[in-house]
Amino acid sequence: MNREGKMGAPYLIGIDCGSTTAKSVVFAPDGRIAGTGQVRIPQLTKTPRHVERDMNEAWRLVAKTIRDALDDADCNGADIAGIGVTAHGDGLFLLDRSAQPLGHGIMSLDSRAFALHGEWKRSGQLDALMPIAGQRPYPYSANTLLAWIKHFEPERYRAAGTVFFAKDWLRFCLTGQIATELTEASTAFTDLHTQEYSQEILEALGLEDIASALPPMLSSCDQAGKVTAEAARLTGLLEGTPVSAGLHDVIAAAVGLGQISPGDMTVTAGTFSINEVIRDRPLVGSEWACRAGYRKGLWNCMAISPASASNLEWMARCVAPDTPDSAAMLIDSCIGRFESQRASRQIPLYHPYLFGSPFEAPATASFLGLQSWHDRVDLFQAMIEGTIFNHRHHVDDLMQTGPVTSIGISGGGSRRPEIGQIFADILGRRVMTSPVREAGALGAALTASVACSIHNSLEEAVASLAMQPHHFTPRTELSGFYDDVYDRYRATARLLEPYWPSLHGPQCRPDASESGN
């Protein structure tokens, strides 16, 4: 298939359905954006600790973004050669045996299984899984959530016909084909060494009876199906257009930045603080998860926590609750007023733990050192610095896995040169930012370029990108200053840690029992 768009080349669509926003982007094969559609997708949070999504509503809204992207690009479905999908990773999306949504999709911000996870930790189950899975399950991992459902919603558990993820649900809506793919399956169900489904992991967590609900596992660039007539009607796509298997959003962002070689590190400031480095062999460590890379034979060492740009979204909602895209507005209005002589002005210290942290204890966010003369700009600068300190926490851990050849930064306003420079100063390392506005969607689209034979491999697709990255070198005087501030950041976090459970509420105390509420 070699459809050609209005610019004389086949277009691709990358779909990126994040924790708060879904985007569909029409790309030329060299990565240039031709059109975009975007919409916010509601989170369902009425039940404490539950963060969910209506699966059918999510698909309806994503379908709208595809139509909007085609309109924005002034093209139609016949101009599109292929579609790739990525979405927020981890969490759990279930279908019943009739391939209908089985309740709401559970998102990775969900914390209902925290107490169960704590029991596994105390019993040694988490540590026992490390040599097999290359990671300990997180409270929001699909296997942990399945165990919670088995205990508290046994009828739902017994009714499960398919266990997969947000991206897989959207791809199923496009194609009618049930599948997952390697990078997604490796978040919960695969053996670190074989990169295949592991019965041993299921048995260790008491989930062996769900094995038949695990769908076929594809590679990211495989053609996973074609757009159905119904999906074509809803989206404006052409029936029969190929859809690739796609990528977990963490890997998709790295691919979209061109970070695909062993030693390449990618730092993504999204809802989560995502920090990853590609390796050519499996490496097990307590401070990172070792998951599958974009193809077999590569691994992705990843250190994450839900403590990055979600803080900026929260502050923006507080400052301007009725303003569309209030986070971007806040950056635009404040960043030019950041204190340029940073070492000469005391800015509060901020711990960005609104939704979680790198620590196993339930954490809370905090401003320290707040004075009456601090203003909104000071608080916003402190929040930016605090989120980057959290990234540094993970980056320092990942440096234990081996040499790093490059660091690419995406998300969180990183296309602003001021933010790129702060990353370099705080990390104390040269970093690169890309002019690509939608790295995750581009990574997904590049898998589609292979699935529909525009390119022969993902490496070839990445090499074809027309990108001129921007490089930032740490300023010596500020790197030393930020080293001292970072030491205070870590030290005060350690001092606060014993108080976090009581500040978080009785359900998160170490002796709390699990409840279904």
Coordinates of C-alpha atoms in Angstrom, one line a residue:
M1 CA 0.0 0.0 0.0
N2 CA 1.4 3.4 -0.9
R3 CA -1.2 6.0 -0.6
E4 CA -0.1 9.5 -1.3
G5 CA -1.4 12.6 0.5
K6 CA -1.8 16.1 -0.8
M7 CA 1.9 16.8 -0.2
G8 CA 2.9 13.9 -2.6
A9 CA 3.8 11.5 0.2
P10 CA 1.8 9.0 2.3
Y11 CA 0.6 10.4 5.6
L12 CA 0.6 8.5 8.9
I13 CA -1.5 9.0 12.0
G14 CA -0.2 8.6 15.5
I15 CA -2.7 8.4 18.4
D16 CA -1.5 9.2 21.9
C17 CA -4.2 8.8 24.6
G18 CA -2.6 10.1 27.8
S19 CA -3.9 10.3 31.4
T20 CA -5.7 13.6 30.8
T21 CA -5.5 14.3 27.0
A22 CA -5.9 12.3 23.8
K23 CA -4.2 13.5 20.7
S24 CA -4.3 12.3 17.1
V25 CA -1.6 13.7 14.9
V26 CA -1.2 13.5 11.1
F27 CA 2.5 13.1 10.2
A28 CA 4.5 13.1 7.0
P29 CA 6.9 10.2 7.1
D30 CA 9.8 12.5 8.0
G31 CA 8.1 13.5 11.2
R32 CA 6.6 16.9 10.1
I33 CA 3.2 17.5 11.6
A34 CA 0.4 18.2 9.1
G35 CA -2.6 18.3 11.5
T36 CA -3.6 17.7 15.1
G37 CA -6.8 16.8 17.0
Q38 CA -6.9 17.0 20.7
V39 CA -9.4 16.5 23.5
R40 CA -9.4 16.1 27.3
I41 CA -10.7 12.7 28.5
P42 CA -12.3 12.7 31.9
Q43 CA -11.0 10.6 34.8
L44 CA -13.6 9.0 37.0
T45 CA -12.5 9.5 40.7
K46 CA -15.7 9.3 42.7
T47 CA -14.5 6.4 44.7
P48 CA -11.5 7.2 46.9
R49 CA -8.2 5.8 45.4
H50 CA -9.9 4.7 42.2
V51 CA -8.9 6.5 39.0
E52 CA -10.8 5.1 36.1
R53 CA -11.9 5.8 32.6
D54 CA -15.1 5.0 30.7
M55 CA -13.8 2.9 27.9
N56 CA -16.5 3.6 25.4
E57 CA -16.4 7.3 26.1
A58 CA -12.6 7.3 25.7
W59 CA -13.0 5.6 22.2
R60 CA -15.7 8.1 21.2
L61 CA -13.4 11.0 22.1
V62 CA -10.4 9.5 20.4
A63 CA -12.4 9.0 17.3
K64 CA -13.3 12.7 17.3
T65 CA -9.6 13.6 17.6
I66 CA -8.9 11.6 14.4
R67 CA -11.6 13.4 12.5
D68 CA -10.3 16.7 13.8
A69 CA -6.7 15.9 12.8
L70 CA -7.8 15.0 9.3
D71 CA -9.7 18.3 9.1
D72 CA -6.7 20.2 10.4
A73 CA -4.4 18.6 7.9
D74 CA -7.0 19.2 5.1
C75 CA -6.9 15.6 4.1
N76 CA -9.2 12.6 4.2
G77 CA -8.9 8.9 5.1
A78 CA -7.6 8.0 1.6
D79 CA -4.5 10.1 2.3
I80 CA -3.5 7.9 5.3
A81 CA -1.2 5.0 4.8
G82 CA -1.2 3.7 8.4
I83 CA -2.2 4.3 12.0
G84 CA -0.2 3.7 15.2
V85 CA -1.4 3.9 18.7
T86 CA 0.1 4.6 22.1
A87 CA -1.7 5.3 25.4
H88 CA -1.0 5.7 29.1
G89 CA 0.8 2.6 30.3
D90 CA 0.2 0.1 33.1
G91 CA -3.3 0.1 34.6
L92 CA -5.8 -2.5 33.5
F93 CA -8.5 -2.7 30.8
L94 CA -10.8 -5.7 30.8
L95 CA -13.2 -7.2 28.3
D96 CA -15.8 -9.9 29.0
R97 CA -16.1 -13.0 26.9
S98 CA -18.3 -11.1 24.4
A99 CA -15.5 -8.5 23.9
Q100 CA -17.4 -5.8 25.8
P101 CA -15.9 -3.5 28.4
L102 CA -16.0 -5.2 31.8
G103 CA -16.4 -2.2 34.0
H104 CA -14.3 0.9 33.6
G105 CA -10.7 1.0 32.5
I106 CA -8.3 1.4 35.5
M107 CA -5.6 4.0 35.1
S108 CA -2.0 4.0 36.3
L109 CA -2.9 6.8 38.8
D110 CA -5.1 4.4 40.7
S111 CA -4.0 3.4 44.2
R112 CA -6.8 1.0 45.4
A113 CA -4.3 -1.9 45.6
F114 CA -1.8 -0.1 47.8
A115 CA -2.5 -2.2 50.9
L116 CA -2.4 -5.5 48.9
H117 CA 0.9 -4.4 47.4
G118 CA 2.2 -3.7 50.9
E119 CA 1.2 -7.2 52.0
W120 CA 3.2 -8.6 49.0
K121 CA 6.2 -6.6 50.0
R122 CA 6.1 -7.7 53.6
S123 CA 5.8 -11.4 52.6
G124 CA 8.7 -11.2 50.2
Q125 CA 6.7 -11.9 47.0
L126 CA 7.8 -8.7 45.3
D127 CA 11.5 -9.5 45.8
A128 CA 11.0 -13.1 44.7
L129 CA 9.7 -11.8 41.3
M130 CA 12.7 -9.6 40.5
P131 CA 14.9 -12.4 38.9
I132 CA 11.9 -13.6 36.7
A133 CA 10.2 -10.3 35.8
G134 CA 13.0 -7.8 36.1
Q135 CA 10.8 -5.7 38.3
R136 CA 8.6 -5.6 41.3
P137 CA 4.9 -5.1 40.4
Y138 CA 3.7 -1.6 41.2
P139 CA 0.4 -0.9 43.0
Y140 CA -1.0 0.2 39.6
S141 CA 0.5 -2.7 37.6
A142 CA -2.0 -4.9 35.7
N143 CA -1.1 -8.0 37.8
T144 CA -1.6 -6.2 41.1
L145 CA -4.9 -4.8 40.0
L146 CA -6.0 -8.2 38.8
A147 CA -5.2 -9.6 42.2
W148 CA -7.2 -6.9 43.9
I149 CA -10.2 -7.6 41.6
K150 CA -9.9 -11.3 42.3
H151 CA -10.2 -10.6 46.0
F152 CA -12.7 -7.8 46.1
E153 CA -14.7 -8.2 42.9
P154 CA -14.6 -12.0 42.2
E155 CA -17.5 -12.0 39.9
R156 CA -15.8 -9.5 37.6
Y157 CA -12.6 -11.5 37.8
R158 CA -14.4 -14.7 36.7
A159 CA -16.1 -12.8 33.9
A160 CA -12.8 -11.6 32.3
G161 CA -12.3 -12.7 28.7
T162 CA -9.5 -10.4 27.8
V163 CA -6.8 -8.7 29.9
F164 CA -5.0 -5.8 28.2
F165 CA -4.2 -2.1 28.3
A166 CA -5.5 1.3 27.2
K167 CA -3.7 1.3 23.9
D168 CA -4.9 -2.2 23.2
W169 CA -8.5 -1.2 23.8
L170 CA -8.3 1.7 21.3
R171 CA -6.6 -0.5 18.7
F172 CA -9.4 -3.1 19.2
C173 CA -11.9 -0.3 18.6
L174 CA -10.1 0.5 15.3
T175 CA -9.7 -3.0 14.0
G176 CA -11.9 -5.4 15.9
Q177 CA -8.8 -7.6 16.6
I178 CA -7.9 -8.5 20.2
A179 CA -4.1 -8.4 20.9
T180 CA -1.4 -6.7 23.0
E181 CA 2.2 -6.2 22.2
L182 CA 5.6 -6.8 23.7
T183 CA 6.3 -3.5 25.4
E184 CA 2.9 -3.4 27.0
A185 CA 2.8 -7.1 28.1
S186 CA 6.3 -6.7 29.7
T187 CA 4.8 -4.3 32.3
A188 CA 3.2 -7.2 34.1
F189 CA 3.2 -10.6 32.5
T190 CA 6.5 -11.5 30.7
D191 CA 9.7 -13.3 31.6
L192 CA 12.6 -10.9 31.6
H193 CA 14.9 -13.3 29.7
T194 CA 12.6 -15.0 27.2
Q195 CA 10.4 -11.9 26.7
E196 CA 7.4 -14.3 26.5
Y197 CA 4.4 -14.7 28.8
S198 CA 5.4 -16.2 32.2
Q199 CA 3.2 -18.8 33.9
E200 CA 5.6 -18.5 36.8
I201 CA 4.7 -14.9 37.4
L202 CA 1.0 -15.7 37.3
E203 CA 1.4 -18.5 39.7
A204 CA 3.5 -16.5 42.2
L205 CA 0.6 -13.9 42.4
G206 CA -2.2 -16.4 42.5
L207 CA -3.4 -15.4 38.9
E208 CA -2.7 -18.7 37.0
D209 CA -6.4 -19.0 36.2
I210 CA -6.4 -15.8 34.2
A211 CA -3.8 -17.1 31.7
S212 CA -6.4 -17.8 29.0
A213 CA -7.5 -14.2 29.1
L214 CA -4.0 -12.9 28.1
P215 CA -4.3 -12.0 24.4
P216 CA -1.8 -12.8 21.5
M217 CA 1.4 -10.7 21.9
L218 CA 2.7 -8.9 18.8
S219 CA 5.8 -6.9 18.1
S220 CA 5.4 -3.2 17.9
C221 CA 5.7 -2.8 14.1
D222 CA 3.5 -5.8 13.3
Q223 CA 0.3 -5.1 11.4
A224 CA -2.3 -5.7 14.1
G225 CA -5.4 -5.4 11.9
K226 CA -7.1 -2.9 9.6
V227 CA -9.7 -0.2 10.2
T228 CA -13.2 -1.7 10.3
A229 CA -16.2 -0.2 8.5
E230 CA -17.6 1.0 11.9
A231 CA -14.4 2.7 12.9
A232 CA -14.1 4.3 9.5
R233 CA -17.6 5.7 9.9
L234 CA -16.7 7.2 13.3
T235 CA -13.2 8.5 12.4
G236 CA -13.2 9.5 8.7
L237 CA -10.5 6.9 8.1
L238 CA -10.7 4.6 5.1
E239 CA -11.9 1.1 5.8
G240 CA -8.9 -1.3 5.4
T241 CA -6.2 1.1 6.5
P242 CA -3.4 -0.8 8.3
V243 CA -3.0 -0.4 12.1
S244 CA 0.3 -1.3 13.8
A245 CA 0.5 -3.0 17.2
G246 CA 2.0 0.2 18.6
L247 CA 4.1 0.9 21.7
H248 CA 3.8 1.5 25.4
D249 CA 3.8 5.3 25.9
V250 CA 7.2 5.3 27.6
I251 CA 8.9 3.6 24.6
A252 CA 6.9 5.6 22.1
A253 CA 8.2 8.9 23.5
A254 CA 11.8 7.6 23.2
V255 CA 11.3 6.4 19.7
G256 CA 9.7 9.7 18.7
L257 CA 12.8 11.5 20.0
G258 CA 15.1 9.2 18.0
Q259 CA 16.5 7.6 21.2
I260 CA 16.6 4.0 20.1
S261 CA 20.2 2.8 20.6
P262 CA 21.7 1.1 23.7
G263 CA 22.9 3.8 26.0
D264 CA 20.3 6.4 24.9
M265 CA 18.4 7.8 27.8
T266 CA 15.1 9.5 27.6
V267 CA 13.5 11.7 30.3
T268 CA 9.8 12.4 29.8
A269 CA 8.1 14.9 32.0
G270 CA 4.5 13.8 31.7
T271 CA 1.9 12.8 34.2
F272 CA 4.6 10.5 35.4
S273 CA 8.3 11.2 35.9
I274 CA 9.5 8.7 33.3
N275 CA 13.2 8.0 33.0
E276 CA 14.5 5.2 30.8
V277 CA 17.7 3.9 29.2
I278 CA 17.9 1.3 26.4
R279 CA 20.2 -1.7 27.1
D280 CA 21.2 -4.7 24.9
R281 CA 21.0 -7.1 27.8
P282 CA 18.6 -7.5 30.8
L283 CA 19.8 -5.7 34.0
V284 CA 18.1 -6.2 37.3
G285 CA 18.2 -3.6 40.0
S286 CA 16.1 -2.5 42.9
E287 CA 15.7 1.1 41.7
W288 CA 14.4 0.4 38.2
A289 CA 12.2 -1.9 36.3
C290 CA 13.7 -3.8 33.4
R291 CA 11.1 -4.2 30.7
A292 CA 11.1 -5.1 27.0
G293 CA 12.5 -2.6 24.4
Y294 CA 10.8 -1.8 21.1
R295 CA 11.9 -5.2 19.7
K296 CA 13.1 -8.5 21.2
G297 CA 16.8 -8.4 22.2
L298 CA 16.5 -4.9 23.6
W299 CA 15.5 -4.0 27.1
N300 CA 14.4 -0.8 28.7
C301 CA 15.6 0.0 32.2
M302 CA 12.9 2.4 33.5
A303 CA 12.7 4.4 36.8
I304 CA 9.3 6.1 37.2
S305 CA 7.1 7.8 39.7
P306 CA 3.8 9.7 39.3
A307 CA 5.5 13.0 40.2
S308 CA 6.2 15.2 37.3
A309 CA 4.1 17.5 35.1
S310 CA 0.9 16.4 36.9
N311 CA 2.1 18.9 39.5
L312 CA 2.0 21.7 37.0
E313 CA -1.5 20.7 35.9
W314 CA -2.7 20.7 39.5
M315 CA -1.2 24.2 40.2
A316 CA -2.7 25.5 36.9
R317 CA -6.2 24.3 37.9
C318 CA -5.8 26.1 41.3
V319 CA -4.6 29.3 39.7
A320 CA -6.9 29.4 36.6
P321 CA -9.6 26.7 36.9
D322 CA -11.7 28.0 34.1
T323 CA -8.9 28.6 31.6
P324 CA -8.4 26.1 28.7
D325 CA -4.8 24.8 28.6
S326 CA -4.1 26.5 31.8
A327 CA -0.8 24.7 32.3
A328 CA 0.7 26.2 29.1
M329 CA -0.8 29.6 30.1
L330 CA 1.0 29.4 33.5
I331 CA 4.3 28.5 31.8
D332 CA 3.9 31.4 29.4
S333 CA 3.0 33.9 32.1
C334 CA 5.7 32.9 34.6
I335 CA 8.7 31.6 32.9
G336 CA 10.0 34.9 31.7
R337 CA 10.0 36.1 35.3
F338 CA 12.0 33.2 36.7
E339 CA 14.9 34.5 38.8
S340 CA 17.8 34.6 36.5
Q341 CA 20.3 35.1 39.3
R342 CA 19.1 31.8 40.9
A343 CA 21.8 31.4 43.4
S344 CA 21.2 34.8 44.9
R345 CA 17.5 34.3 45.6
Q346 CA 16.0 31.9 48.1
I347 CA 13.2 29.9 46.3
P348 CA 11.0 27.5 48.4
L349 CA 11.8 23.8 48.2
Y350 CA 9.1 21.7 46.7
H351 CA 8.5 17.9 46.9
P352 CA 6.3 17.0 44.0
Y353 CA 4.5 14.0 45.5
L354 CA 0.9 14.9 44.9
F355 CA 0.1 11.6 43.3
G356 CA 3.0 9.5 44.4
S357 CA 6.8 9.4 44.7
P358 CA 9.9 7.2 44.2
F359 CA 9.5 6.0 47.8
E360 CA 7.6 2.9 48.8
A361 CA 5.9 4.8 51.6
P362 CA 2.8 6.9 50.7
A363 CA 4.2 10.4 50.3
T364 CA 2.7 13.9 50.2
A365 CA 3.7 17.0 48.4
S366 CA 5.0 20.0 50.3
F367 CA 6.5 23.5 50.0
L368 CA 9.3 24.1 52.5
G369 CA 10.9 27.5 53.3
L370 CA 7.9 29.5 52.2
Q371 CA 8.0 33.2 53.2
S372 CA 5.5 36.0 53.0
W373 CA 7.4 37.7 50.2
H374 CA 7.2 34.7 47.9
D375 CA 4.8 35.1 45.0
R376 CA 3.2 32.9 42.4
V377 CA 6.3 33.0 40.2
D378 CA 8.5 31.8 43.0
L379 CA 6.1 28.9 43.8
F380 CA 6.0 27.9 40.1
Q381 CA 9.7 28.0 39.8
A382 CA 10.0 25.9 43.0
M383 CA 7.5 23.4 41.4
I384 CA 9.5 23.2 38.2
E385 CA 12.8 22.7 40.1
G386 CA 11.1 20.1 42.4
T387 CA 9.8 18.0 39.5
I388 CA 13.2 18.0 37.9
F389 CA 14.9 17.1 41.2
N390 CA 12.5 14.0 41.1
H391 CA 13.7 13.2 37.6
R392 CA 17.3 13.5 38.8
H393 CA 16.6 11.0 41.6
H394 CA 15.7 8.4 38.9
V395 CA 18.4 9.5 36.5
D396 CA 21.1 9.0 39.2
D397 CA 19.7 5.5 39.8
L398 CA 19.7 4.6 36.1
M399 CA 23.4 5.6 35.8
Q400 CA 24.2 2.4 37.7
T401 CA 23.1 0.4 34.6
G402 CA 26.0 1.5 32.5
P403 CA 27.3 4.4 30.3
V404 CA 24.8 6.9 28.9
T405 CA 25.6 8.2 25.4
S406 CA 22.8 10.9 25.2
I407 CA 19.9 12.3 27.3
G408 CA 16.8 13.4 25.5
I409 CA 14.1 15.4 27.3
S410 CA 10.5 15.6 26.3
G411 CA 7.2 16.8 27.8
G412 CA 6.6 19.3 30.6
G413 CA 7.2 22.3 28.5
S414 CA 10.7 21.1 27.6
R415 CA 10.5 22.7 24.2
R416 CA 10.9 26.0 26.0
P417 CA 14.6 26.7 26.1
E418 CA 14.4 27.9 29.7
I419 CA 13.1 24.5 30.8
G420 CA 15.7 22.6 28.8
Q421 CA 18.4 24.7 30.4
I422 CA 17.1 24.0 33.9
F423 CA 17.1 20.3 33.2
A424 CA 20.8 20.5 32.1
D425 CA 21.7 22.5 35.2
I426 CA 20.0 20.2 37.7
L427 CA 21.0 17.0 36.0
G428 CA 24.5 18.3 35.6
R429 CA 24.7 16.8 32.1
R430 CA 24.3 17.8 28.5
V431 CA 20.8 17.2 27.4
M432 CA 18.9 17.4 24.1
T433 CA 15.4 18.5 23.4
S434 CA 13.6 17.9 20.1
P435 CA 11.5 20.3 18.0
V436 CA 8.9 17.5 17.7
R437 CA 5.8 18.6 19.6
E438 CA 4.3 15.1 20.0
A439 CA 7.0 12.6 20.5
G440 CA 4.7 9.8 21.8
A441 CA 2.3 10.2 18.9
L442 CA 5.3 10.2 16.5
G443 CA 6.8 7.1 18.0
A444 CA 3.4 5.3 17.4
A445 CA 3.2 6.7 13.9
L446 CA 6.7 5.4 13.0
T447 CA 5.6 1.8 14.0
A448 CA 2.8 2.3 11.4
S449 CA 5.3 3.4 8.8
V450 CA 6.9 -0.1 9.1
A451 CA 3.6 -2.0 9.4
C452 CA 2.5 -0.5 6.0
S453 CA 5.9 -0.9 4.4
I454 CA 6.9 2.7 4.0
H455 CA 10.1 1.8 5.9
N456 CA 11.7 -1.6 6.4
S457 CA 12.5 -1.2 10.1
L458 CA 11.9 1.2 13.0
E459 CA 15.6 2.1 12.8
E460 CA 15.2 3.2 9.2
A461 CA 12.0 5.1 10.1
V462 CA 13.8 7.0 12.8
A463 CA 16.8 7.8 10.5
S464 CA 14.4 9.4 8.1
L465 CA 13.2 12.0 10.5
A466 CA 13.9 15.7 9.8
M467 CA 14.8 16.8 13.3
Q468 CA 17.3 19.4 14.4
P469 CA 17.6 18.9 18.2
H470 CA 18.6 21.6 20.6
H471 CA 21.4 20.9 23.0
F472 CA 21.9 22.5 26.5
T473 CA 25.1 22.3 28.4
P474 CA 25.0 22.7 32.2
R475 CA 26.2 26.1 33.5
T476 CA 29.1 25.3 36.0
E477 CA 28.1 27.8 38.6
L478 CA 24.4 26.7 38.7
S479 CA 25.2 23.0 38.6
G480 CA 27.1 23.3 41.8
F481 CA 24.4 25.4 43.4
Y482 CA 21.7 22.9 42.4
D483 CA 23.8 20.0 43.7
D484 CA 23.5 21.6 47.2
V485 CA 19.8 22.3 46.8
Y486 CA 19.2 18.7 45.6
D487 CA 21.0 17.4 48.7
R488 CA 18.6 19.4 50.9
Y489 CA 15.7 18.1 48.8
R490 CA 16.7 14.5 49.4
A491 CA 17.5 15.0 53.1
T492 CA 14.2 16.7 53.9
A493 CA 12.3 14.0 52.1
R494 CA 14.0 11.4 54.3
L495 CA 13.1 13.4 57.4
L496 CA 9.5 13.7 56.3
E497 CA 9.1 10.1 55.3
P498 CA 8.0 8.7 58.7
Y499 CA 5.2 11.3 58.9
W500 CA 3.8 10.6 55.4
P501 CA 1.4 7.7 56.3
S502 CA -0.4 9.7 59.0
L503 CA -0.6 12.7 56.7
H504 CA -2.0 10.6 53.9
G505 CA -4.8 9.1 56.0
P506 CA -5.5 6.0 58.1
Q507 CA -5.8 3.6 55.1
C508 CA -2.1 4.1 54.2
R509 CA -0.7 3.4 57.7
P510 CA 1.5 0.3 57.7
D511 CA -1.0 -1.6 59.9
A512 CA -4.1 -0.7 57.9
S513 CA -6.2 -3.5 56.5
E514 CA -7.4 -3.5 52.9
S515 CA -10.9 -2.3 52.2
G516 CA -13.0 -2.3 49.1
N517 CA -14.0 1.3 49.5

